[in-house]
Short mmCIF file of C-alpha atoms and ligand atoms in Angstrom, two decimals:
data_model
loop_
_atom_site.label_atom_id
_atom_site.label_comp_id
_atom_site.label_asym_id
_atom_site.label_seq_id
_atom_site.Cartn_x
_atom_site.Cartn_y
_atom_site.Cartn_z
CA UNK S 1 8.55 -23.35 22.59
CA UNK S 2 8.32 -26.49 20.51
CA UNK S 3 6.50 -26.71 17.19
CA UNK S 4 6.10 -29.99 15.40
CA UNK S 5 5.59 -30.13 11.68
CA UNK S 6 2.77 -32.12 10.12
CA UNK S 7 1.30 -32.63 6.64
CA UNK S 8 0.02 -29.59 4.80
CA UNK S 9 -3.66 -28.88 4.44
CA UNK S 10 -4.95 -28.10 0.98
CA UNK S 11 -8.03 -25.97 1.45
CA UNK S 12 -7.40 -22.60 3.03
CA UNK S 13 -6.88 -22.21 6.74
CA UNK S 14 -7.26 -25.40 8.64
CA UNK S 15 -6.81 -26.17 12.27
CA UNK S 16 -4.49 -28.97 13.12
CA UNK S 17 -6.41 -32.09 13.91
CA UNK S 18 -3.75 -34.63 14.68
CA UNK S 19 -1.56 -34.79 17.77
CA UNK S 20 1.42 -33.67 15.69
CA UNK S 21 -0.18 -30.35 14.73
CA UNK S 22 0.28 -28.66 18.03
CA UNK S 23 2.72 -26.26 19.57
CA UNK S 24 3.76 -27.10 23.12
CA UNK S 25 5.01 -24.33 25.38
CA UNK S 26 6.48 -24.66 28.81
CA UNK S 27 6.11 -21.92 31.39
CA UNK S 28 7.72 -22.79 34.72
CA UNK S 29 6.37 -26.20 35.75
CA UNK S 30 3.41 -26.10 33.42
CA UNK S 31 3.08 -27.17 29.82
CA UNK S 32 0.42 -25.88 27.41
CA UNK S 33 -0.65 -26.86 23.93
CA UNK S 34 -1.58 -24.40 21.21
CA UNK S 35 -3.12 -25.33 17.84
CA UNK S 36 -1.19 -24.86 14.61
CA UNK S 37 -3.02 -23.26 11.67
CA UNK S 38 -2.00 -24.09 8.11
CA UNK S 39 -2.70 -21.85 5.08
CA UNK S 40 -3.47 -22.96 1.53
CA UNK S 41 0.17 -22.38 0.47
CA UNK S 42 1.47 -24.35 3.44
CA UNK S 43 2.43 -21.41 5.62
CA UNK S 44 2.05 -22.19 9.29
CA UNK S 45 0.97 -20.18 12.32
CA UNK S 46 0.52 -20.86 16.00
CA UNK S 47 -2.95 -19.84 17.13
CA UNK S 48 -2.29 -17.93 20.35
CA UNK S 49 -5.83 -16.63 20.86
CA UNK S 50 -6.21 -18.69 24.04
CA UNK S 51 -2.70 -17.87 25.34
CA UNK S 52 -3.74 -15.31 27.93
CA UNK S 53 -6.75 -17.16 29.24
CA UNK S 54 -4.83 -20.43 29.64
CA UNK S 55 -1.34 -19.23 30.62
CA UNK S 56 -1.87 -15.68 31.91
CA UNK S 57 0.71 -14.44 29.38
CA UNK S 58 0.37 -12.33 26.26
CA UNK S 59 2.63 -12.47 23.20
CA UNK S 60 4.81 -9.37 22.82
CA UNK S 61 5.71 -8.59 19.21
CA UNK S 62 6.70 -4.99 18.46
CA UNK S 63 5.78 -3.98 14.91
CA UNK S 64 3.86 -7.29 14.52
CA UNK S 65 6.98 -8.85 12.99
CA UNK S 66 5.63 -12.36 13.64
CA UNK S 67 1.96 -11.79 14.26
CA UNK S 68 -0.74 -12.82 11.82
CA UNK S 69 -3.76 -10.58 12.36
CA UNK S 70 -6.21 -12.36 10.09
CA UNK S 71 -6.79 -15.22 7.69
CA UNK S 72 -7.00 -13.81 4.18
CA UNK S 73 -7.51 -15.06 0.63
CA UNK S 74 -6.68 -11.86 -1.27
CA UNK S 75 -2.95 -11.70 -1.91
CA UNK S 76 -0.16 -14.14 -1.27
CA UNK S 77 3.51 -13.26 -0.75
CA UNK S 78 6.42 -15.64 -0.45
CA UNK S 79 9.13 -13.28 0.77
CA UNK S 80 11.93 -15.83 0.44
CA UNK S 81 11.12 -16.65 -3.20
CA UNK S 82 10.01 -13.15 -4.25
CA UNK S 83 6.48 -14.27 -5.18
CA UNK S 84 3.38 -12.06 -5.21
CA UNK S 85 -0.04 -13.25 -6.39
CA UNK S 86 -3.45 -11.61 -6.31
CA UNK S 87 -6.17 -14.22 -5.83
CA UNK S 88 -3.69 -16.86 -7.05
CA UNK S 89 -2.60 -15.02 -10.21
CA UNK S 90 1.06 -14.03 -10.55
CA UNK S 91 1.79 -10.30 -10.44
CA UNK S 92 4.00 -10.71 -13.54
CA UNK S 93 0.99 -11.98 -15.55
CA UNK S 94 -1.33 -9.26 -14.35
CA UNK S 95 1.21 -6.47 -14.97
CA UNK S 96 1.79 -7.75 -18.48
CA UNK S 97 -1.75 -8.64 -19.56
CA UNK S 98 -4.35 -6.93 -17.40
CA UNK S 99 -5.64 -3.40 -16.83
CA UNK S 100 -6.02 -1.71 -13.49
CA UNK S 101 -9.82 -1.84 -13.59
CA UNK S 102 -9.82 -5.57 -14.42
CA UNK S 103 -7.24 -6.27 -11.68
CA UNK S 104 -9.32 -4.23 -9.23
CA UNK S 105 -12.32 -6.45 -10.02
CA UNK S 106 -10.20 -9.56 -9.43
CA UNK S 107 -8.81 -8.27 -6.15
CA UNK S 108 -12.23 -7.20 -4.85
CA UNK S 109 -14.46 -10.02 -6.11
CA UNK S 110 -11.94 -12.87 -6.22
CA UNK S 111 -12.34 -13.78 -9.91
CA UNK S 112 -11.40 -12.15 -13.19
CA UNK S 113 -14.51 -10.54 -14.71
CA UNK S 114 -16.29 -11.86 -17.79
CA UNK S 115 -16.57 -9.42 -20.71
CA UNK S 116 -20.05 -8.30 -19.63
CA UNK S 117 -19.03 -7.95 -15.97
CA UNK S 118 -16.06 -5.83 -16.98
CA UNK S 119 -18.23 -3.65 -19.20
CA UNK S 120 -20.73 -3.10 -16.43
CA UNK S 121 -17.99 -2.44 -13.86
CA UNK S 122 -16.27 0.11 -16.15
CA UNK S 123 -19.60 1.83 -16.89
CA UNK S 124 -20.11 2.32 -13.17
CA UNK S 125 -16.77 4.14 -12.96
CA UNK S 126 -18.02 6.60 -15.55
CA UNK S 127 -21.37 6.96 -13.83
CA UNK S 128 -19.77 7.94 -10.52
CA UNK S 129 -16.71 9.92 -11.63
CA UNK S 130 -18.09 13.39 -10.87
CA UNK S 131 -17.76 14.98 -7.44
CA UNK S 132 -20.77 16.59 -5.79
CA UNK S 133 -20.38 20.34 -6.39
CA UNK S 134 -20.75 20.89 -2.64
CA UNK S 135 -17.76 18.64 -2.08
CA UNK S 136 -15.74 20.68 -4.54
CA UNK S 137 -15.95 23.69 -2.24
CA UNK S 138 -14.08 21.77 0.48
CA UNK S 139 -10.89 22.21 -1.55
CA UNK S 140 -11.10 25.95 -0.82
CA UNK S 141 -10.37 25.30 2.85
CA UNK S 142 -6.85 23.96 2.18
CA UNK S 143 -3.85 26.27 1.87
CA UNK S 144 -2.14 26.17 -1.56
CA UNK S 145 0.83 24.18 -0.24
CA UNK S 146 -1.27 21.57 1.60
CA UNK S 147 0.10 18.07 1.09
CA UNK S 148 -2.10 16.16 -1.39
CA UNK S 149 -2.16 13.16 0.99
CA UNK S 150 -3.80 15.35 3.65
CA UNK S 151 -6.31 16.55 1.07
CA UNK S 152 -6.97 13.01 -0.17
CA UNK S 153 -7.64 11.60 3.26
CA UNK S 154 -9.86 14.52 4.32
CA UNK S 155 -11.80 14.48 1.07
CA UNK S 156 -12.48 10.73 1.22
CA UNK S 157 -14.03 11.25 4.65
CA UNK S 158 -15.91 14.31 3.40
CA UNK S 159 -17.16 12.24 0.47
CA UNK S 160 -18.60 9.77 2.98
CA UNK S 161 -20.72 12.60 4.38
CA UNK S 162 -22.22 13.16 0.93
CA UNK S 163 -22.97 9.44 0.59
CA UNK S 164 -24.21 8.97 4.16
CA UNK S 165 -27.43 7.23 3.03
CA UNK S 166 -25.50 4.34 1.51
CA UNK S 167 -22.14 4.51 3.33
CA UNK S 168 -23.13 2.12 6.14
CA UNK S 169 -25.20 -0.30 4.13
CA UNK S 170 -23.90 -3.72 3.05
CA UNK S 171 -26.55 -3.75 0.37
CA UNK S 172 -24.84 -0.88 -1.45
CA UNK S 173 -21.30 -2.23 -1.20
CA UNK S 174 -20.88 -2.60 -5.01
CA UNK S 175 -21.95 0.97 -5.57
CA UNK S 176 -19.96 2.44 -2.67
CA UNK S 177 -16.73 0.78 -3.78
CA UNK S 178 -17.00 2.10 -7.33
CA UNK S 179 -17.88 5.55 -6.07
CA UNK S 180 -14.73 5.58 -3.96
CA UNK S 181 -12.44 4.15 -6.66
CA UNK S 182 -13.75 6.46 -9.33
CA UNK S 183 -14.02 9.68 -7.34
CA UNK S 184 -10.65 9.24 -5.66
CA UNK S 185 -9.11 9.87 -9.07
CA UNK S 186 -11.09 13.07 -9.44
CA UNK S 187 -10.09 14.18 -5.93
CA UNK S 188 -6.41 13.46 -6.68
CA UNK S 189 -6.50 15.49 -9.88
CA UNK S 190 -8.39 18.36 -8.21
CA UNK S 191 -5.92 18.46 -5.32
CA UNK S 192 -3.08 18.74 -7.84
CA UNK S 193 -4.88 21.53 -9.69
CA UNK S 194 -5.53 23.27 -6.38
CA UNK S 195 -1.81 23.06 -5.46
CA UNK S 196 -0.75 24.75 -8.72
CA UNK S 197 -3.60 27.26 -8.70
CA UNK S 198 -5.26 26.05 -11.93
CA UNK S 199 -9.00 25.54 -12.49
CA UNK S 200 -10.43 22.05 -11.97
CA UNK S 201 -10.87 19.92 -15.08
CA UNK S 202 -13.84 17.56 -15.21
CA UNK S 203 -13.55 13.91 -16.30
CA UNK S 204 -14.36 12.74 -19.82
CA UNK S 205 -16.90 9.89 -19.79
CA UNK S 206 -15.32 8.24 -22.83
CA UNK S 207 -11.80 8.08 -21.35
CA UNK S 208 -10.43 4.99 -19.62
CA UNK S 209 -9.56 5.07 -15.91
CA UNK S 210 -5.90 6.01 -16.34
CA UNK S 211 -6.39 8.32 -19.33
CA UNK S 212 -9.02 10.24 -17.38
CA UNK S 213 -6.73 10.81 -14.43
CA UNK S 214 -3.97 12.17 -16.67
CA UNK S 215 -6.50 14.31 -18.55
CA UNK S 216 -7.87 15.84 -15.33
CA UNK S 217 -4.34 16.56 -14.12
CA UNK S 218 -2.82 17.98 -17.29
CA UNK S 219 -5.60 19.47 -19.45
CA UNK S 220 -6.22 23.19 -19.08
CA UNK S 221 -9.40 25.00 -20.15
CA UNK S 222 -7.79 26.29 -23.36
CA UNK S 223 -5.89 23.08 -24.25
CA UNK S 224 -6.88 19.42 -23.97
CA UNK S 225 -4.24 16.93 -22.92
CA UNK S 226 -4.48 13.55 -24.66
CA UNK S 227 -2.20 11.04 -22.91
CA UNK S 228 -0.11 8.73 -25.10
CA UNK S 229 -0.79 5.00 -25.10
CA UNK S 230 2.66 4.47 -23.54
CA UNK S 231 1.75 6.76 -20.66
CA UNK S 232 -1.61 5.03 -20.14
CA UNK S 233 0.02 1.61 -20.22
CA UNK S 234 2.77 2.63 -17.75
CA UNK S 235 0.18 4.06 -15.35
CA UNK S 236 -1.97 0.91 -15.58
CA UNK S 237 1.08 -1.17 -14.72
CA UNK S 238 2.01 1.12 -11.84
CA UNK S 239 -1.51 0.83 -10.36
CA UNK S 240 -1.67 -2.96 -10.88
CA UNK S 241 1.63 -3.39 -9.01
CA UNK S 242 0.21 -1.47 -6.06
CA UNK S 243 -3.29 -3.00 -5.99
CA UNK S 244 -2.80 -5.15 -2.89
CA UNK S 245 0.01 -6.37 -0.68
CA UNK S 246 -1.44 -8.43 2.16
CA UNK S 247 -1.17 -7.09 5.73
CA UNK S 248 1.11 -4.07 5.29
CA UNK S 249 0.91 -1.01 7.56
CA UNK S 250 -1.90 0.83 5.72
CA UNK S 251 -3.95 -2.30 4.98
CA UNK S 252 -3.71 -3.33 8.62
CA UNK S 253 -4.88 0.18 9.50
CA UNK S 254 -7.88 -0.19 7.17
CA UNK S 255 -8.73 -3.57 8.72
CA UNK S 256 -8.26 -2.23 12.22
CA UNK S 257 -10.63 0.67 11.59
CA UNK S 258 -13.04 -1.71 9.82
CA UNK S 259 -12.98 -4.02 12.85
CA UNK S 260 -14.76 -1.31 14.85
CA UNK S 261 -17.47 -1.46 12.12
CA UNK S 262 -16.54 1.97 10.74
CA UNK S 263 -17.67 2.42 7.14
CA UNK S 264 -15.53 2.06 4.03
CA UNK S 265 -14.96 5.81 3.61
CA UNK S 266 -13.62 6.23 7.16
CA UNK S 267 -11.50 3.07 6.95
CA UNK S 268 -9.91 4.07 3.64
CA UNK S 269 -9.27 7.64 4.80
CA UNK S 270 -7.32 6.13 7.72
CA UNK S 271 -5.42 3.89 5.30
CA UNK S 272 -4.32 6.95 3.31
CA UNK S 273 -2.84 8.54 6.46
CA UNK S 274 -1.01 5.34 7.32
CA UNK S 275 0.41 5.05 3.81
CA UNK S 276 1.76 8.60 3.90
CA UNK S 277 4.93 7.97 5.97
CA UNK S 278 8.35 7.58 4.29
CA UNK S 279 8.84 4.03 5.58
CA UNK S 280 5.71 2.97 3.69
CA UNK S 281 4.06 4.61 0.63
CA UNK S 282 5.87 7.90 1.22
CA UNK S 283 9.10 6.14 0.24
CA UNK S 284 8.50 6.80 -3.47
CA UNK S 285 8.70 10.56 -2.83
CA UNK S 286 11.66 10.11 -0.46
CA UNK S 287 13.55 8.12 -3.13
CA UNK S 288 13.22 10.82 -5.77
CA UNK S 289 14.24 13.50 -3.26
CA UNK S 290 17.30 11.40 -2.37
CA UNK S 291 18.25 10.88 -6.03
CA UNK S 292 17.70 14.56 -6.86
CA UNK S 293 19.88 15.59 -3.93
CA UNK S 294 22.67 13.23 -5.01
CA UNK S 295 22.47 14.63 -8.53
CA UNK S 296 22.42 18.24 -7.36
CA UNK S 297 25.35 17.80 -4.97
CA UNK S 298 27.25 15.63 -7.47
CA UNK S 299 27.71 13.09 -4.65
CA UNK S 300 29.51 9.94 -5.71
CA UNK S 301 27.25 6.91 -5.28
CA UNK S 302 30.07 5.00 -3.56
CA UNK S 303 30.42 7.80 -0.98
CA UNK S 304 26.69 7.82 -0.36
CA UNK S 305 26.63 4.07 0.22
CA UNK S 306 29.54 4.48 2.67
CA UNK S 307 27.52 7.14 4.48
CA UNK S 308 24.56 4.73 4.78
CA UNK S 309 26.79 2.02 6.22
CA UNK S 310 28.25 4.36 8.83
CA UNK S 311 26.44 3.38 12.03
CA UNK S 312 26.79 6.89 13.50
CA UNK S 313 24.61 8.09 10.64
CA UNK S 314 20.86 7.55 10.34
CA UNK S 315 20.81 7.76 6.53
CA UNK S 316 18.91 4.97 4.77
CA UNK S 317 18.93 3.93 1.17
CA UNK S 318 15.30 4.82 0.51
CA UNK S 319 13.50 2.35 -1.74
CA UNK S 320 15.56 -0.52 -0.34
CA UNK S 321 14.53 -3.17 2.15
CA UNK S 322 11.25 -4.81 2.97
CA UNK S 323 9.70 -6.47 5.98
CA UNK S 324 8.61 -9.52 3.98
CA UNK S 325 10.74 -9.78 0.82
CA UNK S 326 14.14 -11.20 1.67
CA UNK S 327 15.29 -12.18 -1.81
CA UNK S 328 13.77 -9.72 -4.24
CA UNK S 329 10.58 -7.67 -4.55
CA UNK S 330 8.93 -8.92 -7.77
CA UNK S 331 7.26 -5.54 -8.22
CA UNK S 332 10.65 -3.81 -8.31
CA UNK S 333 11.84 -5.98 -11.21
CA UNK S 334 8.71 -5.20 -13.24
CA UNK S 335 8.83 -1.50 -12.46
CA UNK S 336 12.51 -1.20 -13.35
CA UNK S 337 11.82 -2.71 -16.79
CA UNK S 338 8.76 -0.51 -17.25
CA UNK S 339 10.86 2.53 -16.30
CA UNK S 340 13.51 1.73 -18.94
CA UNK S 341 10.83 1.15 -21.59
CA UNK S 342 8.88 4.31 -20.84
CA UNK S 343 11.88 6.60 -20.75
CA UNK S 344 13.16 5.21 -24.02
CA UNK S 345 9.74 5.44 -25.74
CA UNK S 346 9.20 9.00 -24.53
CA UNK S 347 12.86 9.82 -25.31
CA UNK S 348 13.42 11.15 -21.80
CA UNK S 349 16.91 11.29 -20.39
CA UNK S 350 16.53 11.38 -16.60
CA UNK S 351 19.99 11.37 -14.96
CA UNK S 352 18.51 10.06 -11.71
CA UNK S 353 17.79 6.73 -13.45
CA UNK S 354 21.54 6.21 -13.90
CA UNK S 355 22.17 7.18 -10.27
CA UNK S 356 19.51 4.70 -9.12
CA UNK S 357 21.01 1.92 -11.23
CA UNK S 358 24.51 2.63 -9.89
CA UNK S 359 23.25 2.61 -6.30
CA UNK S 360 21.48 -0.70 -6.90
CA UNK S 361 24.57 -2.26 -8.45
CA UNK S 362 26.84 -1.18 -5.59
CA UNK S 363 24.35 -2.17 -2.89
CA UNK S 364 23.68 -5.62 -4.33
CA UNK S 365 27.38 -6.45 -4.08
CA UNK S 366 27.94 -4.92 -0.68
CA UNK S 367 28.14 -7.07 2.46
CA UNK S 368 26.04 -4.58 4.49
CA UNK S 369 23.06 -4.99 2.15
CA UNK S 370 23.65 -8.68 1.39
CA UNK S 371 23.80 -9.70 5.05
CA UNK S 372 20.65 -7.74 5.86
CA UNK S 373 18.84 -9.05 2.76
CA UNK S 374 18.15 -5.54 1.49
CA UNK S 375 16.96 -5.31 -2.13
CA UNK S 376 15.24 -2.60 -4.15
CA UNK S 377 11.53 -2.44 -3.37
CA UNK S 378 8.64 -1.19 -5.50
CA UNK S 379 9.39 2.43 -4.61
CA UNK S 380 12.97 2.48 -5.86
CA UNK S 381 12.18 3.08 -9.54
CA UNK S 382 8.51 4.06 -9.42
CA UNK S 383 9.19 7.77 -8.87
CA UNK S 384 11.21 7.97 -12.07
CA UNK S 385 8.22 6.58 -14.02
CA UNK S 386 5.81 8.98 -12.36
CA UNK S 387 8.10 11.91 -13.08
CA UNK S 388 8.31 10.85 -16.74
CA UNK S 389 4.50 11.03 -16.78
CA UNK S 390 4.72 14.63 -15.55
CA UNK S 391 3.53 13.87 -12.03
CA UNK S 392 5.18 16.01 -9.34
CA UNK S 393 6.92 14.37 -6.38
CA UNK S 394 4.35 15.42 -3.78
CA UNK S 395 1.69 13.48 -5.74
CA UNK S 396 3.67 10.22 -5.84
CA UNK S 397 2.19 8.78 -2.66
CA UNK S 398 -1.29 9.81 -3.82
CA UNK S 399 -0.68 7.68 -6.92
CA UNK S 400 0.31 4.76 -4.67
CA UNK S 401 -2.92 5.31 -2.71
CA UNK S 402 -5.08 5.27 -5.85
CA UNK S 403 -3.47 1.97 -6.81
CA UNK S 404 -3.96 0.47 -3.34
CA UNK S 405 -7.68 1.35 -3.07
CA UNK S 406 -8.93 -2.00 -4.54
CA UNK S 407 -6.83 -3.88 -1.98
CA UNK S 408 -8.14 -1.77 0.89
CA UNK S 409 -11.71 -2.32 -0.30
CA UNK S 410 -11.24 -6.09 -0.58
CA UNK S 411 -9.55 -6.28 2.83
CA UNK S 412 -12.27 -4.13 4.43
CA UNK S 413 -14.92 -6.47 3.07
CA UNK S 414 -13.04 -9.58 4.15
CA UNK S 415 -12.63 -8.17 7.66
CA UNK S 416 -16.35 -7.40 7.84
CA UNK S 417 -17.40 -10.76 6.47
CA UNK S 418 -15.21 -12.85 8.79
CA UNK S 419 -17.56 -14.77 11.08
CA UNK S 420 -14.69 -15.13 13.57
CA UNK S 421 -13.76 -11.43 13.24
CA UNK S 422 -13.20 -9.40 16.39
CA UNK S 423 -12.51 -5.75 17.09
CA UNK S 424 -8.71 -5.31 16.87
CA UNK S 425 -7.47 -4.52 20.30
CA UNK S 426 -3.84 -5.46 21.03
CA UNK S 427 -2.54 -5.84 24.55
CA UNK S 428 0.59 -4.25 26.03
CA UNK S 429 3.24 -4.80 28.65
CA UNK S 430 3.02 -1.81 30.97
CA UNK S 431 6.34 -0.40 32.19
CA UNK S 432 5.25 2.93 33.65
CA UNK S 433 4.96 4.13 37.28
CA UNK S 434 3.34 1.73 39.69
CA UNK S 435 0.47 2.91 41.90
CA UNK S 436 1.12 6.21 43.74
CA UNK S 437 -1.05 8.84 45.43
CA UNK S 438 -2.23 12.07 43.86
CA UNK S 439 -0.48 15.13 45.34
CA UNK S 440 -2.33 18.40 45.66
CA UNK S 441 -0.91 21.29 43.56
CA UNK S 442 0.37 23.06 46.69
CA UNK S 443 2.38 19.97 47.73
CA UNK S 444 4.20 19.47 44.40
N1 CMC R 501 18.93 1.37 4.06
C1 CMC R 501 19.92 1.03 4.94
N2 CMC R 501 19.77 0.13 5.91
C2 CMC R 501 18.57 -0.46 6.02
C3 CMC R 501 17.50 -0.18 5.14
C4 CMC R 501 17.74 0.79 4.14
N3 CMC R 501 16.75 1.10 3.28
N4 CMC R 501 16.42 -0.90 5.49
C5 CMC R 501 16.80 -1.63 6.55
N5 CMC R 501 18.09 -1.37 6.88
C6 CMC R 501 18.88 -2.01 7.93
C7 CMC R 501 18.43 -1.53 9.30
O1 CMC R 501 19.13 -0.39 9.70
C8 CMC R 501 18.73 -2.75 10.13
O2 CMC R 501 20.12 -2.78 10.36
P1 CMC R 501 20.72 -3.34 11.76
O3 CMC R 501 20.34 -4.78 11.80
O4 CMC R 501 22.19 -3.08 11.66
O5 CMC R 501 20.06 -2.53 12.84
C9 CMC R 501 18.39 -3.92 9.22
O6 CMC R 501 18.58 -3.41 7.90
C10 CMC R 501 16.96 -4.45 9.38
O7 CMC R 501 16.07 -3.37 9.09
P2 CMC R 501 14.73 -3.09 9.88
O8 CMC R 501 14.49 -1.61 9.88
O9 CMC R 501 14.74 -3.77 11.20
O10 CMC R 501 13.68 -3.83 8.94
P3 CMC R 501 12.11 -3.63 8.97
O11 CMC R 501 11.52 -4.85 8.43
O12 CMC R 501 11.66 -3.18 10.31
O13 CMC R 501 11.86 -2.38 7.97
C11 CMC R 501 11.56 -1.12 6.01
C12 CMC R 501 11.49 -2.51 6.65
C13 CMC R 501 10.95 -1.19 4.62
C14 CMC R 501 10.77 -0.12 6.84
C15 CMC R 501 13.06 -0.69 5.93
O14 CMC R 501 13.77 -1.58 5.11
C16 CMC R 501 13.21 0.74 5.41
O15 CMC R 501 13.13 1.68 6.20
N6 CMC R 501 13.43 0.93 4.07
C17 CMC R 501 13.50 2.26 3.49
C18 CMC R 501 12.10 2.83 3.31
C19 CMC R 501 11.37 2.18 2.16
O16 CMC R 501 11.91 2.04 1.07
N7 CMC R 501 10.08 1.84 2.40
C20 CMC R 501 9.23 1.24 1.37
C21 CMC R 501 8.88 -0.18 1.66
S1 CMC R 501 8.14 -1.01 0.23
C22 CMC R 501 6.66 -0.15 -0.07
C23 CMC R 501 5.63 -0.47 0.93
O17 CMC R 501 4.90 -1.45 0.72
O18 CMC R 501 5.54 0.23 1.94
#
């Protein structure tokens, strides 16, 4: 396969228009030309949509390592340079200066809100923060030890049933998205209360997004919990860092479900399930379990790293490695700093922070990790922050999900609005039995 480089195009996706902007492939005696697509940051892709009809071949790419599934203008990652931007704005700037609600607006609508837009947007969160009382009874159906991710996904779908009149309407998109973002916080807090057998606590209209979540999780009927400004700021930062991350596993799931024209509730519920696994959002819980185990067993970090490098062993350094980042994950740098600041402000001495730092130091100097370009990702330190906020490990991935909701909403809308959009339906290479006759039961 031969790809020739040409000048970059400035405005979003553009199809190559000169002879140079083509990819030529040779199959046997025949030669075919495929167009090259160029993004606004100069990244380049070969458009293979006509590959099967012209050559009779499909592209095989397990895990979509090299497959672009859409053209998107929401977030941009340069994995080699460790860059992440939402709608063109650096993650470092947003984490430092923005709030989660403002960043959510940016991610969903493409621009930072004006003061009046932000006021109106925030007021809608308050308006829709309560759950329908009927919906509340659904919590009764879950056993006390049900995983909060299972509850979250089920309840988002159940919520869609209570909003059926508006769920499928484009006209109500603004209202539906705020309902989801706001109520998801109430569902998360209720699922936590359910898991510890405490009564549900209702939201306070005057509290901000993050303060309200902490209040609903930690207040009890006889004692109000007022979160500190440090805790609110750390949670805002945590959510901002998770707000979008281009075509990761859960976002691709949301877009795939959306491509069948399923509504936002159904698509986001599917995204929650996809996020759950330990290779994706579930890694934050897996990291803290790993660090706790090392602390409990008094395992030397050097010995643990040796265990990871042993090829007969399947142990991974959870919170390390990324499909796209091959230099550093910018979110990890921000979260590590935020972790240090929060623990020092709250005067918390968490021994797992020292273990994590030691592991990072050893790994970053070790040939195994260097040669594979494995660096700490966003999940490596995030669990320590969440624990400092009093959040239990089985809620960590729920917190990731709450943060990712704006991204899923924006991606769902982009998928739906794409005039060239198609139902996602990958092909396969079949390697099963070839044609054979059915044998009657008596003959088997
Ligand atoms: N510890 C030890 N070895 C690793 C790790 C790790 N965390 N991650 C990758 N490797 C090795 C892997 O064994 C392979 O080695 P070899 O070439 O000898 O077979 C090589 O590095 C390439 O790894 P890969 O699994 O082919 O890479 P991938 O792009 O398919 O997987 C990943 C990316 C994130 C799933 C993987 O790095 C991993 O499992 N990390 C641990 C789980 C984790 O922290 N997940 C959170 C990701 S960030 C949050 C999010 O957005 O989801």
